[in-house]
Tab-separated table of C-alpha atoms in Angstrom:
chain	number	residue	atom	x	y	z
A	1	MET	CA	0.034	-0.349	-0.006
A	2	ARG	CA	0.905	3.608	-1.053
A	3	VAL	CA	0.179	6.406	1.195
A	4	VAL	CA	0.918	10.138	1.090
A	5	ILE	CA	0.493	11.815	4.763
A	6	ALA	CA	-0.592	15.914	5.169
A	7	GLU	CA	0.646	16.755	8.748
A	8	ASP	CA	2.230	20.081	9.970
A	9	SER	CA	4.086	18.591	12.729
A	10	VAL	CA	7.459	17.194	11.235
A	11	LEU	CA	7.650	14.899	13.968
A	12	LEU	CA	4.023	13.660	13.953
A	13	ARG	CA	4.977	13.693	10.070
A	14	GLU	CA	8.135	11.167	10.257
A	15	GLY	CA	6.619	9.409	13.475
A	16	LEU	CA	3.403	8.288	10.992
A	17	ALA	CA	5.746	7.209	8.257
A	18	ARG	CA	8.095	5.366	9.986
A	19	LEU	CA	5.212	3.534	12.659
A	20	LEU	CA	3.648	2.828	8.708
A	21	ALA	CA	6.666	1.449	7.402
A	22	ASP	CA	6.897	-1.206	10.329
A	23	GLY	CA	3.517	-1.882	9.035
A	24	GLY	CA	4.728	-2.467	5.491
A	25	ILE	CA	3.187	0.566	4.310
A	26	GLU	CA	5.141	2.618	1.970
A	27	THR	CA	5.006	6.458	2.326
A	28	VAL	CA	5.701	8.066	-1.072
A	29	ALA	CA	4.941	12.022	0.020
A	30	ALA	CA	4.867	13.764	3.569
A	31	VAL	CA	3.833	17.045	3.061
A	32	SER	CA	3.166	20.172	5.348
A	33	ASP	CA	-0.332	21.964	3.988
A	34	GLY	CA	-3.201	21.534	2.085
A	35	SER	CA	-2.375	22.874	-0.946
A	36	ALA	CA	0.951	20.558	-0.887
A	37	LEU	CA	-1.781	17.546	-0.352
A	38	VAL	CA	-3.702	17.856	-3.329
A	39	SER	CA	-0.590	18.086	-5.540
A	40	ALA	CA	0.858	15.086	-4.182
A	41	VAL	CA	-2.059	12.626	-4.471
A	42	LEU	CA	-2.504	13.748	-8.335
A	43	GLU	CA	1.160	13.334	-8.781
A	44	HIS	CA	1.909	10.197	-6.770
A	45	GLU	CA	-1.565	8.554	-7.048
A	46	PRO	CA	-1.811	6.120	-3.597
A	47	ASP	CA	-4.028	4.143	-2.594
A	48	LEU	CA	-4.778	6.429	0.791
A	49	ALA	CA	-4.155	10.445	2.100
A	50	ILE	CA	-3.835	10.582	6.270
A	51	VAL	CA	-5.090	13.868	6.751
A	52	ASP	CA	-4.209	16.476	9.746
A	53	VAL	CA	-7.486	19.151	9.715
A	54	ARG	CA	-5.467	22.485	11.298
A	55	MET	CA	-2.553	22.837	8.605
A	56	PRO	CA	-1.188	26.290	7.709
A	57	PRO	CA	-1.226	28.778	6.861
A	58	THR	CA	-4.752	29.814	9.128
A	59	HIS	CA	-4.049	26.594	11.144
A	60	THR	CA	-8.067	26.414	11.109
A	61	ASP	CA	-9.444	23.443	8.612
A	62	GLU	CA	-6.802	23.450	5.726
A	63	GLY	CA	-7.075	19.625	5.600
A	64	LEU	CA	-10.270	18.955	5.654
A	65	ARG	CA	-10.943	21.412	2.772
A	66	ALA	CA	-7.995	20.008	0.739
A	67	ALA	CA	-9.357	16.355	1.377
A	68	LEU	CA	-12.587	17.907	-0.081
A	69	GLN	CA	-10.736	19.067	-3.271
A	70	VAL	CA	-9.067	15.924	-3.836
A	71	ARG	CA	-12.357	14.322	-3.614
A	72	ALA	CA	-13.438	16.414	-6.543
A	73	ALA	CA	-10.490	15.217	-8.663
A	74	VAL	CA	-10.227	11.701	-7.431
A	75	PRO	CA	-13.835	10.639	-6.540
A	76	ASP	CA	-14.102	8.225	-3.735
A	77	PHE	CA	-10.390	8.700	-3.216
A	78	PRO	CA	-9.895	7.495	0.607
A	79	ILE	CA	-9.029	9.438	3.177
A	80	LEU	CA	-8.301	9.065	6.653
A	81	VAL	CA	-8.130	12.298	9.060
A	82	LEU	CA	-6.189	11.947	12.087
A	83	SER	CA	-6.380	15.179	13.944
A	84	GLN	CA	-7.165	16.614	17.578
A	85	TYR	CA	-9.951	17.967	16.299
A	86	VAL	CA	-13.442	17.528	15.121
A	87	GLU	CA	-14.507	20.163	12.571
A	88	GLU	CA	-17.867	19.949	12.483
A	89	ARG	CA	-18.033	22.248	9.452
A	90	TYR	CA	-16.724	20.361	6.453
A	91	ALA	CA	-16.370	17.075	7.961
A	92	GLY	CA	-20.032	16.099	6.896
A	93	ASP	CA	-19.105	16.909	3.467
A	94	LEU	CA	-16.251	14.074	3.478
A	95	ILE	CA	-18.172	11.532	5.537
A	96	GLY	CA	-19.053	8.844	3.253
A	97	ARG	CA	-17.698	5.658	1.098
A	98	ALA	CA	-13.572	5.240	1.780
A	99	VAL	CA	-13.386	7.590	4.801
A	100	GLY	CA	-12.050	7.395	8.031
A	101	TYR	CA	-12.199	10.463	11.211
A	102	LEU	CA	-9.849	9.276	14.317
A	103	LEU	CA	-8.827	11.598	17.190
A	104	LYS	CA	-5.336	11.842	18.218
A	105	GLU	CA	-5.209	11.265	21.199
A	106	ARG	CA	-8.159	8.194	21.359
A	107	VAL	CA	-5.612	6.052	18.924
A	108	ALA	CA	-4.616	3.530	22.159
A	109	ASP	CA	-3.551	0.448	19.826
A	110	VAL	CA	-0.841	0.917	16.872
A	111	ALA	CA	-2.342	-2.337	15.533
A	112	GLU	CA	-6.009	-0.806	15.431
A	113	PHE	CA	-4.370	2.328	13.815
A	114	LEU	CA	-3.090	0.298	11.131
A	115	GLU	CA	-6.221	-1.805	10.462
A	116	ALA	CA	-8.205	1.689	10.014
A	117	VAL	CA	-5.390	2.453	7.629
A	118	ARG	CA	-6.266	-0.613	5.789
A	119	GLN	CA	-9.847	-0.702	6.041
A	120	VAL	CA	-9.963	3.019	4.445
A	121	ALA	CA	-7.829	1.986	1.673
A	122	ALA	CA	-9.817	-0.517	0.952
A	123	GLY	CA	-13.263	1.265	0.632
A	124	GLY	CA	-14.441	1.393	4.412
A	125	THR	CA	-15.291	3.748	7.004
A	126	VAL	CA	-13.836	3.994	10.314
A	127	ILE	CA	-15.172	6.784	12.743
A	128	ASP	CA	-14.450	7.620	15.931
A	129	PRO	CA	-17.716	7.487	17.933
A	130	GLU	CA	-16.571	10.906	19.492
A	131	VAL	CA	-16.468	12.268	15.936
A	132	VAL	CA	-20.276	10.547	15.619
A	133	VAL	CA	-21.643	11.967	18.730
A	134	GLN	CA	-20.328	16.079	17.294
A	135	LEU	CA	-21.802	15.701	13.724
A	136	LEU	CA	-25.288	13.891	15.389
A	137	SER	CA	-24.950	17.216	17.642
A	138	ARG	CA	-24.806	19.922	14.712
A	139	GLN	CA	-27.272	18.187	12.770
A	140	ARG	CA	-29.846	18.435	15.256
A	141	ARG	CA	-28.487	22.172	16.250
A	142	GLY	CA	-29.047	22.509	12.426
A	143	ALA	CA	-32.560	20.976	11.840
A	144	PRO	CA	-35.180	23.823	13.128
A	145	LEU	CA	-33.136	26.267	10.873
A	146	ASP	CA	-33.456	24.106	7.890
A	147	SER	CA	-37.547	24.475	8.493
A	148	LEU	CA	-37.377	28.025	7.638
A	149	SER	CA	-38.231	29.601	4.564
A	150	PRO	CA	-35.440	31.503	2.144
A	151	ARG	CA	-37.387	34.873	3.130
A	152	GLU	CA	-37.528	33.868	6.927
A	153	ARG	CA	-33.645	32.840	6.940
A	154	GLU	CA	-32.944	36.786	5.319
A	155	VAL	CA	-34.928	38.103	8.243
A	156	LEU	CA	-33.157	36.204	10.708
A	157	ALA	CA	-29.652	36.711	9.204
A	158	LEU	CA	-30.891	40.758	9.187
A	159	MET	CA	-31.572	40.164	12.753
A	160	ALA	CA	-28.400	38.803	13.693
A	161	GLU	CA	-26.790	41.947	12.326
A	162	GLY	CA	-28.863	44.136	14.756
A	163	ARG	CA	-31.136	45.268	12.547
A	164	SER	CA	-34.643	46.650	13.211
A	165	ASN	CA	-37.984	45.497	12.134
A	166	THR	CA	-37.574	49.168	9.564
A	167	ALA	CA	-34.039	48.262	8.949
A	168	ILE	CA	-34.828	44.996	7.532
A	169	ALA	CA	-38.128	46.037	6.139
A	170	THR	CA	-36.158	48.776	3.950
A	171	ARG	CA	-33.574	46.274	2.910
A	172	LEU	CA	-35.551	43.875	1.747
A	173	VAL	CA	-38.461	46.075	0.373
A	174	VAL	CA	-41.499	45.095	2.354
A	175	THR	CA	-43.596	46.498	5.023
A	176	GLU	CA	-42.837	46.258	8.506
A	177	GLY	CA	-46.000	44.195	8.875
A	178	ALA	CA	-44.606	41.401	6.272
A	179	VAL	CA	-40.889	41.781	8.275
A	180	GLU	CA	-43.401	40.794	11.437
A	181	LYS	CA	-45.009	38.180	10.388
A	182	HIS	CA	-41.739	36.348	9.355
A	183	ILE	CA	-40.220	36.792	12.737
A	184	SER	CA	-43.472	34.937	13.786
A	185	GLY	CA	-42.967	32.544	11.818
A	186	ILE	CA	-39.489	32.005	12.755
A	187	PHE	CA	-40.375	31.889	16.405
A	188	ALA	CA	-42.817	29.242	15.632
A	189	LYS	CA	-40.502	26.920	13.833
A	190	LEU	CA	-37.797	27.567	16.345
A	191	ALA	CA	-40.447	26.495	18.907
A	192	LEU	CA	-39.878	30.400	20.465
A	193	GLY	CA	-43.161	30.469	22.762
A	194	PRO	CA	-43.876	33.401	24.230
A	195	ALA	CA	-41.886	33.198	27.964
A	196	PRO	CA	-41.703	36.463	30.421
A	197	GLU	CA	-38.220	35.454	31.193
A	198	ASP	CA	-37.084	34.825	27.533
A	199	HIS	CA	-36.112	37.353	24.754
A	200	ARG	CA	-37.016	35.397	21.750
A	201	ARG	CA	-35.238	37.607	18.882
A	202	VAL	CA	-32.144	36.676	20.814
A	203	LEU	CA	-32.807	33.226	20.887
A	204	ALA	CA	-33.630	33.186	17.301
A	205	VAL	CA	-30.327	34.971	16.579
A	206	LEU	CA	-28.306	32.587	18.943
A	207	THR	CA	-30.094	29.248	16.790
A	208	TYR	CA	-29.031	31.171	13.870
A	209	LEU	CA	-25.527	31.419	14.661
A	210	GLY	CA	-24.971	27.723	16.337
A	211	ARG	CA	-24.996	28.373	20.053
């Protein structure tokens, strides 16, 4: 088996390559950023890429975005994400056939890790249970927003910008009464009933912002 490693930590990068070599797996390229990952996969045509999530330049989600670029160029290419973090924003887009997502601190057995590498390379799926929990939690948070109409989403987005009903009406070229109707619809769909101790407008915005 031939793999590409994308990991910005040189120690982890070299350590992974040696661990894989001990398991009879060849590392054909070991790179430190997302763009180099895409290039390495296209050049070497490996059987699998092992990808960290946070890499230069911003150390946020470059690894996952690069993995999605690889998948766009080579559909169903096997990707094993190995990270300290669950990046919910892009992980859901990657999950599917021939994918793995393992948390570094929870990999406690080398043999099991090598078996996960082989499973993903063969088209299987290996997801850490903690990753599943966080992704499902994100879906539950986002579900109520999916029920909003496009216009209600526009209104809620403007509410999140701190706009008044008058300003929202002006922006959307509708009456204030129409804005109030949309806001009532938002409250209903987000299950924000009248309550003297709650500010429904703030709660709706917090839901929109994913908190």
